[in-house]
Amino acid sequence: MEENITYKPFNYIDHYVPVEGETVYYNTEETLTVRKNDCSIETVGNLVPLTAAANKFISTISTTDANEQAQSWLNTNVQAYANNIGVCTIRETEWRGIDESCVIEPPTILQPFDFMIIRYKWALGAGKDFDTFTGFVNTGTIWDNKYMGYGHGHGTELPNNTTSAQAYLMHAGDNTLDNGVESCLVNCKKLSSDNGNLKSIPIRMAGAWYGMAGTGNIDIEITTYSGGTIQKIASKYDFTTVDSTQIQQFTFSKNIPKPPSWGNDIEKVTNIGYITYNTDSLTAEVIITY
């Protein structure tokens, strides 16, 4: 399977002539940003935004339907657009161990925040049905090593049957498609508040292709927030926030080969990296492994 490398221009409004007297609706402006993901292993691609300008998509149903057309166009085209116009730069890495095969990305520091949403994204041609592992490790609580994601046996939230406001971790659903996103809410502030003796909260990220693997390239998008509330949108395998302030957003690229056999064992899949939250400063350090 090849990745989508053909950029498709707007065509909805250009080829649609409304019937006289017909009520029509237009989309509002939307932007989607991804990282160029076809660089060699020694380099990393830059973030590239693609915008669906307002009034470019038309619907006879509703503005929401027009916006869904715009979002569908963005989802289809953004990776090809990024790969076509983005640039690759030398990856600044450090190494540890006996040789350069043990590589670790320099840490990224996150400013103070309350909660974050981790999104694992893949484009057409990357693979089918990417399964994610997101969970706490080494906190000393009962929540350690209970990973969110399909088939891990811990439900879709921790503690089970809690709302997004009360959950420490919450998975937005299992995406089995050829492209898209799987998302996990990590509420560091809530876990820290309920466990006052914690000094740090390490989070581990990993993943594997359940279906066939293509290029294996994925992006890991980490977005941090303060305040407000979170809502799960299961139909889109994602979350949205209400009255929250976005603090930062980072995207990291990673190649995930298909493991020969893994059976929901995190030790047999590709480790993506760690996020360590400091409960005193409310900051965090992100380390992506390569």
mmCIF file of C-alpha atoms in Angstrom:
data_model
loop_
_atom_site.group_PDB
_atom_site.id
_atom_site.type_symbol
_atom_site.label_atom_id
_atom_site.label_comp_id
_atom_site.label_asym_id
_atom_site.label_seq_id
_atom_site.Cartn_x
_atom_site.Cartn_y
_atom_site.Cartn_z
ATOM 1 C CA MET A 1 0.000 0.000 0.000
ATOM 2 C CA GLU A 2 1.388 3.397 -0.986
ATOM 3 C CA GLU A 3 0.912 6.589 0.987
ATOM 4 C CA ASN A 4 -1.304 9.261 -0.545
ATOM 5 C CA ILE A 5 1.116 11.512 -2.432
ATOM 6 C CA THR A 6 -1.406 13.267 -4.664
ATOM 7 C CA TYR A 7 -2.603 16.617 -3.398
ATOM 8 C CA LYS A 8 -6.248 17.126 -4.381
ATOM 9 C CA PRO A 9 -7.402 20.757 -4.777
ATOM 10 C CA PHE A 10 -10.769 22.148 -3.706
ATOM 11 C CA ASN A 11 -13.456 21.072 -6.117
ATOM 12 C CA TYR A 12 -16.808 21.036 -4.353
ATOM 13 C CA ILE A 13 -17.925 24.622 -4.828
ATOM 14 C CA ASP A 14 -16.225 24.996 -8.208
ATOM 15 C CA HIS A 15 -18.377 22.257 -9.716
ATOM 16 C CA TYR A 16 -21.674 22.892 -7.943
ATOM 17 C CA VAL A 17 -24.379 25.226 -9.171
ATOM 18 C CA PRO A 18 -27.216 25.602 -6.639
ATOM 19 C CA VAL A 19 -30.762 25.220 -7.915
ATOM 20 C CA GLU A 20 -32.588 28.528 -7.917
ATOM 21 C CA GLY A 21 -34.275 29.058 -4.573
ATOM 22 C CA GLU A 22 -32.325 26.263 -2.917
ATOM 23 C CA THR A 23 -30.884 26.933 0.547
ATOM 24 C CA VAL A 24 -27.188 26.136 0.763
ATOM 25 C CA TYR A 25 -24.614 26.191 3.548
ATOM 26 C CA TYR A 26 -20.868 26.803 3.485
ATOM 27 C CA ASN A 27 -18.004 25.594 5.643
ATOM 28 C CA THR A 28 -16.076 27.675 8.142
ATOM 29 C CA GLU A 29 -12.277 27.818 8.020
ATOM 30 C CA GLU A 30 -10.467 24.803 9.459
ATOM 31 C CA THR A 31 -6.757 23.988 9.685
ATOM 32 C CA LEU A 32 -5.023 20.650 10.213
ATOM 33 C CA THR A 33 -1.295 20.390 10.922
ATOM 34 C CA VAL A 34 0.889 17.301 10.537
ATOM 35 C CA ARG A 35 4.592 16.615 10.290
ATOM 36 C CA LYS A 36 6.315 15.630 7.032
ATOM 37 C CA ASN A 37 6.823 11.905 7.631
ATOM 38 C CA ASP A 38 8.782 10.594 4.641
ATOM 39 C CA CYS A 39 12.232 11.730 5.813
ATOM 40 C CA SER A 40 15.154 9.356 6.250
ATOM 41 C CA ILE A 41 15.800 7.946 9.722
ATOM 42 C CA GLU A 42 18.607 10.453 10.363
ATOM 43 C CA THR A 43 16.345 13.435 9.685
ATOM 44 C CA VAL A 44 13.007 14.773 10.863
ATOM 45 C CA GLY A 45 10.277 16.603 8.968
ATOM 46 C CA ASN A 46 8.801 19.951 9.921
ATOM 47 C CA LEU A 47 5.188 20.671 10.860
ATOM 48 C CA VAL A 48 3.079 21.790 7.891
ATOM 49 C CA PRO A 49 -0.429 23.289 8.212
ATOM 50 C CA LEU A 50 -3.114 22.854 5.570
ATOM 51 C CA THR A 51 -6.144 25.141 5.665
ATOM 52 C CA ALA A 52 -9.595 24.579 4.242
ATOM 53 C CA ALA A 53 -10.610 28.174 3.638
ATOM 54 C CA ALA A 54 -14.096 29.359 4.513
ATOM 55 C CA ASN A 55 -16.847 29.023 1.892
ATOM 56 C CA LYS A 56 -14.991 26.401 -0.162
ATOM 57 C CA PHE A 57 -17.351 23.501 0.553
ATOM 58 C CA ILE A 58 -21.081 23.591 0.039
ATOM 59 C CA SER A 59 -23.976 21.602 1.483
ATOM 60 C CA THR A 60 -27.723 21.573 1.090
ATOM 61 C CA ILE A 61 -28.059 20.034 4.554
ATOM 62 C CA SER A 62 -26.241 22.174 7.126
ATOM 63 C CA THR A 63 -23.082 24.073 7.982
ATOM 64 C CA THR A 64 -22.027 21.032 10.008
ATOM 65 C CA ASP A 65 -22.223 18.884 6.884
ATOM 66 C CA ALA A 66 -20.144 21.419 4.935
ATOM 67 C CA ASN A 67 -17.588 21.440 7.749
ATOM 68 C CA GLU A 68 -17.454 17.637 7.664
ATOM 69 C CA GLN A 69 -16.680 17.822 3.940
ATOM 70 C CA ALA A 70 -13.857 20.254 4.695
ATOM 71 C CA GLN A 71 -12.516 18.010 7.466
ATOM 72 C CA SER A 72 -12.675 14.970 5.190
ATOM 73 C CA TRP A 73 -10.733 16.870 2.532
ATOM 74 C CA LEU A 74 -8.140 17.890 5.116
ATOM 75 C CA ASN A 75 -7.780 14.333 6.421
ATOM 76 C CA THR A 76 -7.293 13.003 2.887
ATOM 77 C CA ASN A 77 -4.819 15.628 1.718
ATOM 78 C CA VAL A 78 -2.828 16.935 4.668
ATOM 79 C CA GLN A 79 -0.123 14.253 4.781
ATOM 80 C CA ALA A 80 0.502 14.378 1.034
ATOM 81 C CA TYR A 81 0.616 18.175 1.214
ATOM 82 C CA ALA A 82 3.102 18.075 4.108
ATOM 83 C CA ASN A 83 5.284 15.508 2.362
ATOM 84 C CA ASN A 84 5.271 17.541 -0.858
ATOM 85 C CA ILE A 85 6.204 20.953 0.564
ATOM 86 C CA GLY A 86 7.755 20.132 3.950
ATOM 87 C CA VAL A 87 11.488 19.968 4.609
ATOM 88 C CA CYS A 88 13.707 17.420 6.355
ATOM 89 C CA THR A 89 16.379 18.552 8.789
ATOM 90 C CA ILE A 90 19.087 16.661 10.633
ATOM 91 C CA ARG A 91 17.664 15.059 13.768
ATOM 92 C CA GLU A 92 19.393 16.265 16.920
ATOM 93 C CA THR A 93 19.853 13.073 18.888
ATOM 94 C CA GLU A 94 21.945 11.717 21.677
ATOM 95 C CA TRP A 95 22.904 8.097 22.163
ATOM 96 C CA ARG A 96 23.461 5.839 25.075
ATOM 97 C CA GLY A 97 24.613 2.272 25.413
ATOM 98 C CA ILE A 98 27.465 0.539 23.651
ATOM 99 C CA ASP A 99 26.952 2.176 20.264
ATOM 100 C CA GLU A 100 24.809 4.595 18.286
ATOM 101 C CA SER A 101 22.062 2.010 17.784
ATOM 102 C CA CYS A 102 20.704 2.988 21.213
ATOM 103 C CA VAL A 103 19.289 6.402 20.380
ATOM 104 C CA ILE A 104 17.186 8.703 22.516
ATOM 105 C CA GLU A 105 15.681 11.994 21.415
ATOM 106 C CA PRO A 106 16.680 15.064 23.464
ATOM 107 C CA PRO A 107 13.918 15.840 25.988
ATOM 108 C CA THR A 108 11.141 18.307 25.241
ATOM 109 C CA ILE A 109 10.011 20.342 28.252
ATOM 110 C CA LEU A 110 6.300 21.001 28.712
ATOM 111 C CA GLN A 111 5.134 24.139 30.503
ATOM 112 C CA PRO A 112 2.790 23.842 33.529
ATOM 113 C CA PHE A 113 -0.506 22.141 32.628
ATOM 114 C CA ASP A 114 -3.415 20.203 34.142
ATOM 115 C CA PHE A 115 -4.144 17.494 31.587
ATOM 116 C CA MET A 116 -3.068 16.411 28.124
ATOM 117 C CA ILE A 117 -4.442 14.600 25.116
ATOM 118 C CA ILE A 118 -2.080 12.215 23.329
ATOM 119 C CA ARG A 119 -3.079 11.555 19.726
ATOM 120 C CA TYR A 120 -1.529 8.775 17.658
ATOM 121 C CA LYS A 121 -2.054 9.628 13.962
ATOM 122 C CA TRP A 122 -1.399 7.724 10.751
ATOM 123 C CA ALA A 123 -1.959 8.574 7.087
ATOM 124 C CA LEU A 124 -3.108 6.411 4.193
ATOM 125 C CA GLY A 125 -0.401 3.920 3.333
ATOM 126 C CA ALA A 126 1.128 3.866 6.812
ATOM 127 C CA GLY A 127 -0.810 0.806 7.900
ATOM 128 C CA LYS A 128 -4.198 -0.399 9.087
ATOM 129 C CA ASP A 129 -5.617 -0.447 12.620
ATOM 130 C CA PHE A 130 -2.883 0.997 14.831
ATOM 131 C CA ASP A 131 -3.315 -0.191 18.430
ATOM 132 C CA THR A 132 -2.000 2.031 21.198
ATOM 133 C CA PHE A 133 -0.693 1.570 24.729
ATOM 134 C CA THR A 134 -0.835 4.578 27.085
ATOM 135 C CA GLY A 135 -0.389 4.119 30.815
ATOM 136 C CA PHE A 136 1.254 5.045 34.083
ATOM 137 C CA VAL A 137 4.447 3.334 35.224
ATOM 138 C CA ASN A 138 6.463 3.454 38.442
ATOM 139 C CA THR A 139 4.040 5.672 40.381
ATOM 140 C CA GLY A 140 3.602 3.083 43.133
ATOM 141 C CA THR A 141 -0.187 3.296 42.747
ATOM 142 C CA ILE A 142 -2.619 0.570 41.719
ATOM 143 C CA TRP A 143 -2.882 2.264 38.318
ATOM 144 C CA ASP A 144 0.606 1.289 37.157
ATOM 145 C CA ASN A 145 0.879 -0.832 33.987
ATOM 146 C CA LYS A 146 -2.847 -0.684 33.244
ATOM 147 C CA TYR A 147 -2.645 0.511 29.671
ATOM 148 C CA MET A 148 -5.422 2.166 27.734
ATOM 149 C CA GLY A 149 -6.099 0.802 24.242
ATOM 150 C CA TYR A 150 -7.869 -2.066 22.541
ATOM 151 C CA GLY A 151 -7.765 -5.485 24.171
ATOM 152 C CA HIS A 152 -5.617 -4.638 27.186
ATOM 153 C CA GLY A 153 -8.279 -5.729 29.664
ATOM 154 C CA HIS A 154 -8.612 -2.487 31.625
ATOM 155 C CA GLY A 155 -11.644 -0.944 29.965
ATOM 156 C CA THR A 156 -11.664 2.494 28.386
ATOM 157 C CA GLU A 157 -10.988 4.577 31.485
ATOM 158 C CA LEU A 158 -9.265 4.447 34.869
ATOM 159 C CA PRO A 159 -10.886 4.192 37.322
ATOM 160 C CA ASN A 160 -13.525 2.228 35.400
ATOM 161 C CA ASN A 161 -16.956 3.796 34.866
ATOM 162 C CA THR A 162 -15.752 7.326 35.603
ATOM 163 C CA THR A 163 -16.475 10.436 33.566
ATOM 164 C CA SER A 164 -13.800 12.367 31.712
ATOM 165 C CA ALA A 165 -13.713 14.837 34.606
ATOM 166 C CA GLN A 166 -12.948 12.074 37.128
ATOM 167 C CA ALA A 167 -10.793 9.734 35.048
ATOM 168 C CA TYR A 168 -7.012 9.603 35.302
ATOM 169 C CA LEU A 169 -6.783 7.940 31.883
ATOM 170 C CA MET A 170 -9.408 7.612 29.166
ATOM 171 C CA HIS A 171 -9.210 6.008 25.720
ATOM 172 C CA ALA A 172 -11.395 7.520 22.981
ATOM 173 C CA GLY A 173 -11.928 4.254 21.110
ATOM 174 C CA ASP A 174 -10.355 1.659 18.830
ATOM 175 C CA ASN A 175 -9.773 2.999 15.312
ATOM 176 C CA THR A 176 -9.489 0.058 12.893
ATOM 177 C CA LEU A 177 -9.295 2.176 9.727
ATOM 178 C CA ASP A 178 -6.555 2.710 7.141
ATOM 179 C CA ASN A 179 -5.896 6.216 8.459
ATOM 180 C CA GLY A 180 -6.951 8.422 11.319
ATOM 181 C CA VAL A 181 -6.280 8.887 14.998
ATOM 182 C CA GLU A 182 -6.476 7.148 18.360
ATOM 183 C CA SER A 183 -6.499 9.417 21.391
ATOM 184 C CA CYS A 184 -5.925 9.117 25.114
ATOM 185 C CA LEU A 185 -6.721 11.640 27.831
ATOM 186 C CA VAL A 186 -4.137 11.799 30.629
ATOM 187 C CA ASN A 187 -5.322 13.834 33.630
ATOM 188 C CA CYS A 188 -2.111 14.372 35.583
ATOM 189 C CA LYS A 189 -3.626 16.980 37.892
ATOM 190 C CA LYS A 190 -6.458 14.653 38.945
ATOM 191 C CA LEU A 191 -4.121 11.725 39.696
ATOM 192 C CA SER A 192 -1.785 14.017 41.640
ATOM 193 C CA SER A 193 -4.666 15.553 43.602
ATOM 194 C CA ASP A 194 -6.009 12.131 44.604
ATOM 195 C CA ASN A 195 -2.534 10.805 45.487
ATOM 196 C CA GLY A 196 -0.842 13.625 47.380
ATOM 197 C CA ASN A 197 2.405 11.757 48.010
ATOM 198 C CA LEU A 198 3.345 11.513 44.327
ATOM 199 C CA LYS A 199 6.380 13.523 43.264
ATOM 200 C CA SER A 200 6.298 12.486 39.626
ATOM 201 C CA ILE A 201 3.950 10.708 37.236
ATOM 202 C CA PRO A 202 5.678 8.764 34.439
ATOM 203 C CA ILE A 203 3.549 7.876 31.401
ATOM 204 C CA ARG A 204 4.641 5.246 28.885
ATOM 205 C CA MET A 205 3.586 5.211 25.218
ATOM 206 C CA ALA A 206 3.831 2.254 22.825
ATOM 207 C CA GLY A 207 2.003 0.821 19.843
ATOM 208 C CA ALA A 208 1.689 -1.876 17.188
ATOM 209 C CA TRP A 209 -0.154 -2.512 13.953
ATOM 210 C CA TYR A 210 -3.003 -4.962 14.415
ATOM 211 C CA GLY A 211 -3.701 -4.952 10.688
ATOM 212 C CA MET A 212 -1.242 -4.844 7.821
ATOM 213 C CA ALA A 213 1.680 -2.419 8.017
ATOM 214 C CA GLY A 214 2.682 -0.174 5.128
ATOM 215 C CA THR A 215 5.357 2.452 5.673
ATOM 216 C CA GLY A 216 4.747 2.215 9.436
ATOM 217 C CA ASN A 217 5.070 5.982 9.872
ATOM 218 C CA ILE A 218 2.957 7.619 12.573
ATOM 219 C CA ASP A 219 2.852 10.971 14.357
ATOM 220 C CA ILE A 220 2.416 11.391 18.099
ATOM 221 C CA GLU A 221 0.717 14.688 18.912
ATOM 222 C CA ILE A 222 0.845 15.845 22.543
ATOM 223 C CA THR A 223 -1.410 18.768 23.471
ATOM 224 C CA THR A 224 -1.534 20.202 26.999
ATOM 225 C CA TYR A 225 -4.335 22.207 28.604
ATOM 226 C CA SER A 226 -5.348 23.956 31.791
ATOM 227 C CA GLY A 227 -8.840 24.434 33.168
ATOM 228 C CA GLY A 228 -12.162 23.705 31.531
ATOM 229 C CA THR A 229 -13.715 20.329 30.846
ATOM 230 C CA ILE A 230 -13.109 17.442 28.448
ATOM 231 C CA GLN A 231 -15.635 15.593 26.299
ATOM 232 C CA LYS A 232 -15.052 12.289 24.506
ATOM 233 C CA ILE A 233 -16.167 12.057 20.876
ATOM 234 C CA ALA A 234 -16.174 8.294 20.412
ATOM 235 C CA SER A 235 -17.298 8.501 16.773
ATOM 236 C CA LYS A 236 -14.086 10.372 15.950
ATOM 237 C CA TYR A 237 -11.804 8.475 18.371
ATOM 238 C CA ASP A 238 -10.940 11.826 19.914
ATOM 239 C CA PHE A 239 -11.647 14.392 22.615
ATOM 240 C CA THR A 240 -12.684 18.018 22.613
ATOM 241 C CA THR A 241 -12.315 20.587 25.365
ATOM 242 C CA VAL A 242 -14.727 23.220 26.645
ATOM 243 C CA ASP A 243 -13.454 26.478 28.169
ATOM 244 C CA SER A 244 -9.926 25.048 28.412
ATOM 245 C CA THR A 245 -6.744 26.947 27.623
ATOM 246 C CA GLN A 246 -4.365 25.157 25.277
ATOM 247 C CA ILE A 247 -0.843 25.497 26.628
ATOM 248 C CA GLN A 248 1.351 23.721 24.071
ATOM 249 C CA GLN A 249 1.229 21.253 21.217
ATOM 250 C CA PHE A 250 4.113 19.124 19.953
ATOM 251 C CA THR A 251 4.232 16.489 17.219
ATOM 252 C CA PHE A 252 6.836 13.734 17.046
ATOM 253 C CA SER A 253 7.373 11.250 14.203
ATOM 254 C CA LYS A 254 8.007 7.563 14.748
ATOM 255 C CA ASN A 255 8.297 4.496 12.546
ATOM 256 C CA ILE A 256 6.447 1.462 13.873
ATOM 257 C CA PRO A 257 7.280 -1.880 12.215
ATOM 258 C CA LYS A 258 4.762 -4.691 12.566
ATOM 259 C CA PRO A 259 5.856 -7.109 15.319
ATOM 260 C CA PRO A 260 5.790 -10.815 14.428
ATOM 261 C CA SER A 261 3.649 -11.658 17.441
ATOM 262 C CA TRP A 262 2.618 -9.551 20.397
ATOM 263 C CA GLY A 263 -0.777 -10.500 21.824
ATOM 264 C CA ASN A 264 -1.261 -7.234 23.738
ATOM 265 C CA ASP A 265 2.122 -7.614 25.461
ATOM 266 C CA ILE A 266 3.682 -4.152 25.684
ATOM 267 C CA GLU A 267 7.144 -5.663 25.971
ATOM 268 C CA LYS A 268 6.773 -7.135 22.465
ATOM 269 C CA VAL A 269 5.710 -3.945 20.684
ATOM 270 C CA THR A 270 7.548 -0.771 19.721
ATOM 271 C CA ASN A 271 8.224 1.559 22.621
ATOM 272 C CA ILE A 272 7.439 5.149 21.620
ATOM 273 C CA GLY A 273 8.648 7.037 24.657
ATOM 274 C CA TYR A 274 7.867 8.501 28.057
ATOM 275 C CA ILE A 275 6.333 11.628 29.540
ATOM 276 C CA THR A 276 7.285 12.404 33.144
ATOM 277 C CA TYR A 277 5.036 14.887 34.965
ATOM 278 C CA ASN A 278 6.443 16.782 37.954
ATOM 279 C CA THR A 279 3.671 17.255 40.519
ATOM 280 C CA ASP A 280 5.389 20.217 42.185
ATOM 281 C CA SER A 281 6.147 22.331 39.119
ATOM 282 C CA LEU A 282 3.253 20.899 37.026
ATOM 283 C CA THR A 283 5.709 20.666 34.123
ATOM 284 C CA ALA A 284 6.708 17.547 32.222
ATOM 285 C CA GLU A 285 9.539 16.102 30.173
ATOM 286 C CA VAL A 286 8.898 14.200 26.951
ATOM 287 C CA ILE A 287 11.450 11.689 25.681
ATOM 288 C CA ILE A 288 10.821 9.895 22.393
ATOM 289 C CA THR A 289 12.974 6.813 21.822
ATOM 290 C CA TYR A 290 14.487 5.873 18.450
#
